[in-house]
GROMACS .gro file of C-alpha atoms in nm:
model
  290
    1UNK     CA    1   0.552  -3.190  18.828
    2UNK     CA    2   0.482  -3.383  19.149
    3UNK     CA    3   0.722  -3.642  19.301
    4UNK     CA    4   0.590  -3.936  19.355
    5UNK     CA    5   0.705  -4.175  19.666
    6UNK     CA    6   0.768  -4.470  19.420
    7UNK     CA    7   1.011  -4.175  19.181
    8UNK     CA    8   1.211  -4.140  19.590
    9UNK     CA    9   1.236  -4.518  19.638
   10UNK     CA   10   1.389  -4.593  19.302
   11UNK     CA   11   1.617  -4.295  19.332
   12UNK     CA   12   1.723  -4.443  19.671
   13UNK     CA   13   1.783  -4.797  19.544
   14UNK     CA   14   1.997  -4.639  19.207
   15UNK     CA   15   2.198  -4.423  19.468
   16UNK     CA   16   2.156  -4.530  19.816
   17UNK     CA   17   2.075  -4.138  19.923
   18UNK     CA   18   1.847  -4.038  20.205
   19UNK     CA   19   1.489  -3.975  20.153
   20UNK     CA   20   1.544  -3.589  20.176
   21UNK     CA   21   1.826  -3.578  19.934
   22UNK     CA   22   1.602  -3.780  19.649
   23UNK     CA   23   1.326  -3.577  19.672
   24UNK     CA   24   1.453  -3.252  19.676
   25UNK     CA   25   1.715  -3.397  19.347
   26UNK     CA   26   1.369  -3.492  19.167
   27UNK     CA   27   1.233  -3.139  19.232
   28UNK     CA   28   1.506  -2.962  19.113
   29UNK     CA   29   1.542  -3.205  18.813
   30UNK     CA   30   1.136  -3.155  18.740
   31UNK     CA   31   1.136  -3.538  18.816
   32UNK     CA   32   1.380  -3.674  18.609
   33UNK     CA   33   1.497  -3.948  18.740
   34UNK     CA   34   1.861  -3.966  18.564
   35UNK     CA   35   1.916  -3.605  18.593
   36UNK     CA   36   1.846  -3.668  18.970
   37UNK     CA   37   2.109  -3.921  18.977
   38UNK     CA   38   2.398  -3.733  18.813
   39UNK     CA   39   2.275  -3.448  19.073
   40UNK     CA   40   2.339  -3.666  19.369
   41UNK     CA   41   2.670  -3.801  19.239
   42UNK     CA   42   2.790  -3.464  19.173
   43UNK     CA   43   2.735  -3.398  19.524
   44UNK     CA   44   2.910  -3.694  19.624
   45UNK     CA   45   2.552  -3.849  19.792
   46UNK     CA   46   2.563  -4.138  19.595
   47UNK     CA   47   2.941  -4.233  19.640
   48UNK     CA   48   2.870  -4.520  19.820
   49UNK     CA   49   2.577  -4.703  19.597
   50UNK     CA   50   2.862  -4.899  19.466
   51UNK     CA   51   2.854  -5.010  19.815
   52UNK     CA   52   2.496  -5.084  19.848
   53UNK     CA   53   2.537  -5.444  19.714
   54UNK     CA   54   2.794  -5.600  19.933
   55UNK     CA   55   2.689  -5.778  20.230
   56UNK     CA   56   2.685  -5.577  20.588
   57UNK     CA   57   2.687  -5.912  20.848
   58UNK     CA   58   2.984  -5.769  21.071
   59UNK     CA   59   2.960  -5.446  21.317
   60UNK     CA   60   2.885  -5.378  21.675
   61UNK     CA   61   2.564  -5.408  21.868
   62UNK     CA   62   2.587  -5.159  22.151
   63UNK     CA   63   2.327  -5.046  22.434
   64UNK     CA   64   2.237  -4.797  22.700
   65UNK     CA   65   2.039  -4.712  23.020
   66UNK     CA   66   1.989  -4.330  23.088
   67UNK     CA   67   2.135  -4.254  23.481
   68UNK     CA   68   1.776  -4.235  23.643
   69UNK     CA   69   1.674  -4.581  23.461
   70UNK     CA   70   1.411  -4.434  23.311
   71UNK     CA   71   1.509  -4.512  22.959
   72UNK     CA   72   1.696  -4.756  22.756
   73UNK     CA   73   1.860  -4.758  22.393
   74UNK     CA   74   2.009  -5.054  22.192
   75UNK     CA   75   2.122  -5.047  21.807
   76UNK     CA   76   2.317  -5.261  21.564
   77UNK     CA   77   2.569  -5.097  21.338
   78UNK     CA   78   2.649  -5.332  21.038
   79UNK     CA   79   2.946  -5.303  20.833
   80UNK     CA   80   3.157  -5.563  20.612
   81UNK     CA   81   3.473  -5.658  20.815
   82UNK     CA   82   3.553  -5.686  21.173
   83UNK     CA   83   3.859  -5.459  21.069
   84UNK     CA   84   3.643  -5.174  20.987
   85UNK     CA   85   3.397  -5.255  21.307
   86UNK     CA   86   3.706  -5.227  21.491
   87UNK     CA   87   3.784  -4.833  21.372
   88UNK     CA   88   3.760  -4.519  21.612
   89UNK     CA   89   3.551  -4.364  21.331
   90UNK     CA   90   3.269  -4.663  21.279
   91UNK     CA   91   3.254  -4.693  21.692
   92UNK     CA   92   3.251  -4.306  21.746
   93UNK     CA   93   2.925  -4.317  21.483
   94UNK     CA   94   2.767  -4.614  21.661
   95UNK     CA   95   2.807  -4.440  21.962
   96UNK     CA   96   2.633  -4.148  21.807
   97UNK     CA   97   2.358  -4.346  21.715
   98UNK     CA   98   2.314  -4.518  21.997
   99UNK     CA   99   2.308  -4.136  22.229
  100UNK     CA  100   2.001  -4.028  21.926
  101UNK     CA  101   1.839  -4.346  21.928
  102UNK     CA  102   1.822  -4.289  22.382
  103UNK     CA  103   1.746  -3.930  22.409
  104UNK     CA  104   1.480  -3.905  22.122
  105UNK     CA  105   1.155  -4.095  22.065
  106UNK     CA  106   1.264  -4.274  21.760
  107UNK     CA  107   1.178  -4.669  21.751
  108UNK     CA  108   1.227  -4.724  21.377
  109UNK     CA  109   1.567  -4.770  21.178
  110UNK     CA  110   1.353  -4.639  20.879
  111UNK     CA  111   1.292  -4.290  21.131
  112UNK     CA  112   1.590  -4.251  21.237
  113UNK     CA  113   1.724  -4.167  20.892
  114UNK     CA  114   1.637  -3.862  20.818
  115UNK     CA  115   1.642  -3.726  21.183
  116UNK     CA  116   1.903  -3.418  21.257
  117UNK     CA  117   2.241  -3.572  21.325
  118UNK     CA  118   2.265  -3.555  21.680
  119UNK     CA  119   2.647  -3.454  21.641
  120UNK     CA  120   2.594  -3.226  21.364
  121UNK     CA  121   2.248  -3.078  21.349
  122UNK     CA  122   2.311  -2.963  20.954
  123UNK     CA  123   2.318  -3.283  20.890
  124UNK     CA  124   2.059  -3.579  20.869
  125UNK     CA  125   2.147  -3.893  21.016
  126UNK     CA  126   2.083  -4.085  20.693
  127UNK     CA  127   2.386  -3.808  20.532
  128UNK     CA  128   2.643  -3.875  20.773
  129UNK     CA  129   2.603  -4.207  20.724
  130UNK     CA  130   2.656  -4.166  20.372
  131UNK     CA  131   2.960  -3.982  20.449
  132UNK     CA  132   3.114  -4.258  20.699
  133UNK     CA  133   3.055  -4.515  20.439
  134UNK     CA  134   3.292  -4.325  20.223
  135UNK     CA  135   3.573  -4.266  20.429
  136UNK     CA  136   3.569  -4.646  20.551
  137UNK     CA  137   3.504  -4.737  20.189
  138UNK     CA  138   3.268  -5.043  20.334
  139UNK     CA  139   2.887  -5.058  20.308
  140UNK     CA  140   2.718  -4.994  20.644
  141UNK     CA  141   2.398  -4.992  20.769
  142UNK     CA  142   2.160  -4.946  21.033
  143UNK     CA  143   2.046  -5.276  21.079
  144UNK     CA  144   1.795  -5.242  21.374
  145UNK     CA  145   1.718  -5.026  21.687
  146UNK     CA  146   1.510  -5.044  22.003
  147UNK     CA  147   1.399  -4.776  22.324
  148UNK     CA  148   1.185  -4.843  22.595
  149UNK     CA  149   1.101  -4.602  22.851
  150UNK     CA  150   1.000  -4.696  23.196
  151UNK     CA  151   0.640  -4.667  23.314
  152UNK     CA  152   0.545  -4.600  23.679
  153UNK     CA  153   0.765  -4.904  23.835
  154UNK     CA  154   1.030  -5.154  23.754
  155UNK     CA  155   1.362  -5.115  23.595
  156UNK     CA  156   1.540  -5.163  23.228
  157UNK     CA  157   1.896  -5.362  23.172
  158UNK     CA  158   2.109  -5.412  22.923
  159UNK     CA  159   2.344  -5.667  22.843
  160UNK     CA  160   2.609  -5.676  22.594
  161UNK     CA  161   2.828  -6.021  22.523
  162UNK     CA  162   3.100  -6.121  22.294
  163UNK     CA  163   3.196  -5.805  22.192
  164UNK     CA  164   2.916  -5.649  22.124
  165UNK     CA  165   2.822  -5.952  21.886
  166UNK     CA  166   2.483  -5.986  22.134
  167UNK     CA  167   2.304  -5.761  22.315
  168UNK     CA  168   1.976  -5.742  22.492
  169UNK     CA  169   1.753  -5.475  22.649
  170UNK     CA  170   1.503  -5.570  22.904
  171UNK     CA  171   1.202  -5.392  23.123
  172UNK     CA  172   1.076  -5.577  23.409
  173UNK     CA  173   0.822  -5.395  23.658
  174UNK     CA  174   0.679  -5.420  23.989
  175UNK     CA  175   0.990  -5.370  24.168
  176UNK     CA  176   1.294  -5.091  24.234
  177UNK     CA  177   1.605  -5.057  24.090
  178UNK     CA  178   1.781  -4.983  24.454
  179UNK     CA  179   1.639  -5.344  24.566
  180UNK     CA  180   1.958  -5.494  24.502
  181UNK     CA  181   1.749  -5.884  24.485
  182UNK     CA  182   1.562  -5.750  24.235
  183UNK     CA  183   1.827  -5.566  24.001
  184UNK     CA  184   2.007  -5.943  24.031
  185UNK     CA  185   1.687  -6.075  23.908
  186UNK     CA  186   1.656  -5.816  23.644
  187UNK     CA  187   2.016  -5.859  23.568
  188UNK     CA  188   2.020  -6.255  23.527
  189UNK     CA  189   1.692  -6.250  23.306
  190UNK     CA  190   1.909  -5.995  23.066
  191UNK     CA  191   2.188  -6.291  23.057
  192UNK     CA  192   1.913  -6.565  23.019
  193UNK     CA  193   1.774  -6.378  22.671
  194UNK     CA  194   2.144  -6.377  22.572
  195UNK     CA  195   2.220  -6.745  22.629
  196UNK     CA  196   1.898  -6.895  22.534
  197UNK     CA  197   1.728  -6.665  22.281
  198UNK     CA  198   1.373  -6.667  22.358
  199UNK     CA  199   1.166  -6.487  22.090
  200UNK     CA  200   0.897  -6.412  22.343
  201UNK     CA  201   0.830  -6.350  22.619
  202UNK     CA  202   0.511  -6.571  22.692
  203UNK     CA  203   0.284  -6.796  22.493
  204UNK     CA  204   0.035  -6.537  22.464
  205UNK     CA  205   0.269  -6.282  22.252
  206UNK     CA  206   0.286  -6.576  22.004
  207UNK     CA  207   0.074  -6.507  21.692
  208UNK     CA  208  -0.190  -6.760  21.660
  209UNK     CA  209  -0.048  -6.765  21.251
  210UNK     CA  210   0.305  -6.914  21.387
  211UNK     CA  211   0.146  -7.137  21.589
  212UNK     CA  212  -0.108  -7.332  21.324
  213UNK     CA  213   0.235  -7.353  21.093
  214UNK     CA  214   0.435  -7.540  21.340
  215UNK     CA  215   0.123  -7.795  21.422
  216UNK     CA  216   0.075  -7.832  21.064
  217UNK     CA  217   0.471  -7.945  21.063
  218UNK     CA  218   0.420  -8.202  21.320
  219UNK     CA  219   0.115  -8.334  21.131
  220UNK     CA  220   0.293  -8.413  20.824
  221UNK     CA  221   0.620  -8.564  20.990
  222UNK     CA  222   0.315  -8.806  21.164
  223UNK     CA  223   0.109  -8.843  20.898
  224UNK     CA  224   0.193  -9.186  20.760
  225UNK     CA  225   0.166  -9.298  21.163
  226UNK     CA  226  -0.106  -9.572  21.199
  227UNK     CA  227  -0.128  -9.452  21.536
  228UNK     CA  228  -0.522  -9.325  21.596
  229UNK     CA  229  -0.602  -8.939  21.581
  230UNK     CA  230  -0.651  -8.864  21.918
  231UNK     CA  231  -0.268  -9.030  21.994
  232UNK     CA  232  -0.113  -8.827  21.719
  233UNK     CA  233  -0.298  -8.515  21.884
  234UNK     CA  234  -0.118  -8.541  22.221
  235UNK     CA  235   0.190  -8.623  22.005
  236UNK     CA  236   0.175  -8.254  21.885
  237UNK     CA  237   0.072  -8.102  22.143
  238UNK     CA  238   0.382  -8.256  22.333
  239UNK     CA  239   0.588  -8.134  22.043
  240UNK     CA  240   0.432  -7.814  22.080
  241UNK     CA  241   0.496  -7.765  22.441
  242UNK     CA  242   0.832  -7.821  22.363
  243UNK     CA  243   0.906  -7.540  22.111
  244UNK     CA  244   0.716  -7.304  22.344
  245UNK     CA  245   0.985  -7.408  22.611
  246UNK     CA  246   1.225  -7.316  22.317
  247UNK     CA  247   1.060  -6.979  22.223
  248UNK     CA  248   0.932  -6.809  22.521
  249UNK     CA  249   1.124  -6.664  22.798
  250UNK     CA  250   0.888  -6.731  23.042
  251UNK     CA  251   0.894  -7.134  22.973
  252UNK     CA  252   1.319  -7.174  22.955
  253UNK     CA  253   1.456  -7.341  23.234
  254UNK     CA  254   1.656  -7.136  23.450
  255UNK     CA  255   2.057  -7.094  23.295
  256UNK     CA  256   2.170  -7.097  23.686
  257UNK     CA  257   1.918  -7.343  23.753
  258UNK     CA  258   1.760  -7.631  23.580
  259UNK     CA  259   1.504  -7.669  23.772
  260UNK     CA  260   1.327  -7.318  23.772
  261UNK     CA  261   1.145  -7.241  23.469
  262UNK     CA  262   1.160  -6.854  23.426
  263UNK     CA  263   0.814  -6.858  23.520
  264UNK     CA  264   0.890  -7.037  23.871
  265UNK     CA  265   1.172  -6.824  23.958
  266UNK     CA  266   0.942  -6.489  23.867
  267UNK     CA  267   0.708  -6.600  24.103
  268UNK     CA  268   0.940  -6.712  24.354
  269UNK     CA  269   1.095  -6.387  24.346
  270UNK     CA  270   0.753  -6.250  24.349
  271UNK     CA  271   0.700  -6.402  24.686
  272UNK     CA  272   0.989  -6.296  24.859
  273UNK     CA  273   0.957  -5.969  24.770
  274UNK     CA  274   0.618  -5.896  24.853
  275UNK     CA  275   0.553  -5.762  24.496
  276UNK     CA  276   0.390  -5.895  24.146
  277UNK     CA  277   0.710  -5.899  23.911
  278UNK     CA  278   0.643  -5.903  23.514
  279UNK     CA  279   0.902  -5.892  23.260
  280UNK     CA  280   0.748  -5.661  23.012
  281UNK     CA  281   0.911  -5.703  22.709
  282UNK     CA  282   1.260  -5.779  22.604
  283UNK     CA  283   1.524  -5.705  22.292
  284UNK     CA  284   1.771  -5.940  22.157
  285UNK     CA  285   2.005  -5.842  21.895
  286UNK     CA  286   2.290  -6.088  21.756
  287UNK     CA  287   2.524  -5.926  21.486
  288UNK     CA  288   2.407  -5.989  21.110
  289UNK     CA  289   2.088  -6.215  21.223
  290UNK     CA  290   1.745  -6.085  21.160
   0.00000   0.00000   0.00000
């Protein structure tokens, strides 16, 4: 019989195995679901379902920039306890991830899964995880990933801070990583998106959805104002403004210096080094926060 993708995702939430693992257990179980299961238990592939439940908030973010600059690689490893966060074994698999997630095009946690452990080849990546989570007896997951790759100019960072509790990966182009003014630059705007956490990096990346919902907000904490519409218009647009400055990279004030915007000391910077700087995108992880 065929095997359905809704017969692999209940499999995977009863046992918590890999996609591969389900759907070869439902063809060799002519798609019977509980035959499937005792299958992957027998196996040992679902000895950490039990596991599935429990909350994952603790763990390790940890990034990377290839030597030439050209790429960059950040993940966050979730487990239950900072004990278990702490281990050679969890930290020697984040480390593994982190080395897959750098030299192969993957940009999705749900990818990633069922790619060739890069350690262990026999093995996916979803497996071994399977098999860490049983010899640390915690649940663990792969919570979230990023890569960028470079395009003809510019340079990525990464940052990591308490820890590994926060990291960031940045790309900023229109400049050289051997200009040491601009690697400071490039560096400091990696420490701004850690100390502020912008969600964007301008206004324009901000979905004209999320915008309409936080106006509608400010019009109903005004709404029994008897001030006159066009007052209680600039009164939300002011309170707009304000969350953009909250939001957006671009519209912080400086960390080093309150008064630079982002956007002021990007252009300064611009000027004095004869080039048109852009931060192209940024990623901000912070341990168990989506």
């Amino acid at each position: 019989m065929s095997i359905t993708t809704a017969d692999i995702k209940q499999l995977r939430e009863i046992t918590g195995a890999g996609i591969l693992d389900c759907k070869k257990a439902l063809q060799e179980a002519n798609g019977d679901v509980d035959l499937a299961v005792d299958a992957l238990r027998k196996k040992g592939l679902a000895a950490a379902s039990k596991k599935a439940s429990r909350e994952a908030n603790d763990g390790v973010v940890k990034a990377e920039v290839s030597d030439g600059g050209e790429l960059g690689a950040m993940v966050e490893l979730n487990c239950e306890t900072d004990f278990v966060a702490r281990s050679d074994d969890f930290q020697a698999f984040a480390d593994s991830l982190l080395r897959q997630v750098l030299t192969n095009s993957i940009n999705s946690d749900d990818d990633i899964l069922e790619e060739p452990f890069i350690d262990d080849p026999a093995n996916t990546e979803s497996a071994q995880l399977q098999e860490t989570i049983a010899k640390l007896g915690e649940n663990m997951k792969i919570r979230q990933i990023a890569r960028f790759e470079l395009g003809d100019s510019g340079m990525i960072d990464s940052y990591i801070h308490i820890g590994g509790r926060v990291g960031v990966l940045i790309q900023v182009s229109g400049g050289s990583a051997d200009d040491a003014q601009f690697a400071e630059l490039v560096h400091d705007l990696a420490l701004q998106v850690a100390a502020a956490a912008p969600r964007y990096v301008t206004e324009d990346e901000v979905p004209l959805e999320q915008i309409e919902a936080e106006k509608n907000i400010y019009r109903a904490q005004i709404a029994e104002d008897k001030k006159p519409d066009n007052i209680k218009e600039r009164i939300i647009e002011g309170k707009l403004r304000k969350w953009f400055s909250e939001v957006t990279l671009m519209d912080h004030e400086f960390v080093k210096d309150s008064s630079l915007t982002i956007s002021k000391l990007v252009k300064q910077k611009s000027k004095e080094l004869g080039s048109d700087l852009k931060v192209e995108r940024f990623a901000r992880f912070e341990l168990g926060v989506d």
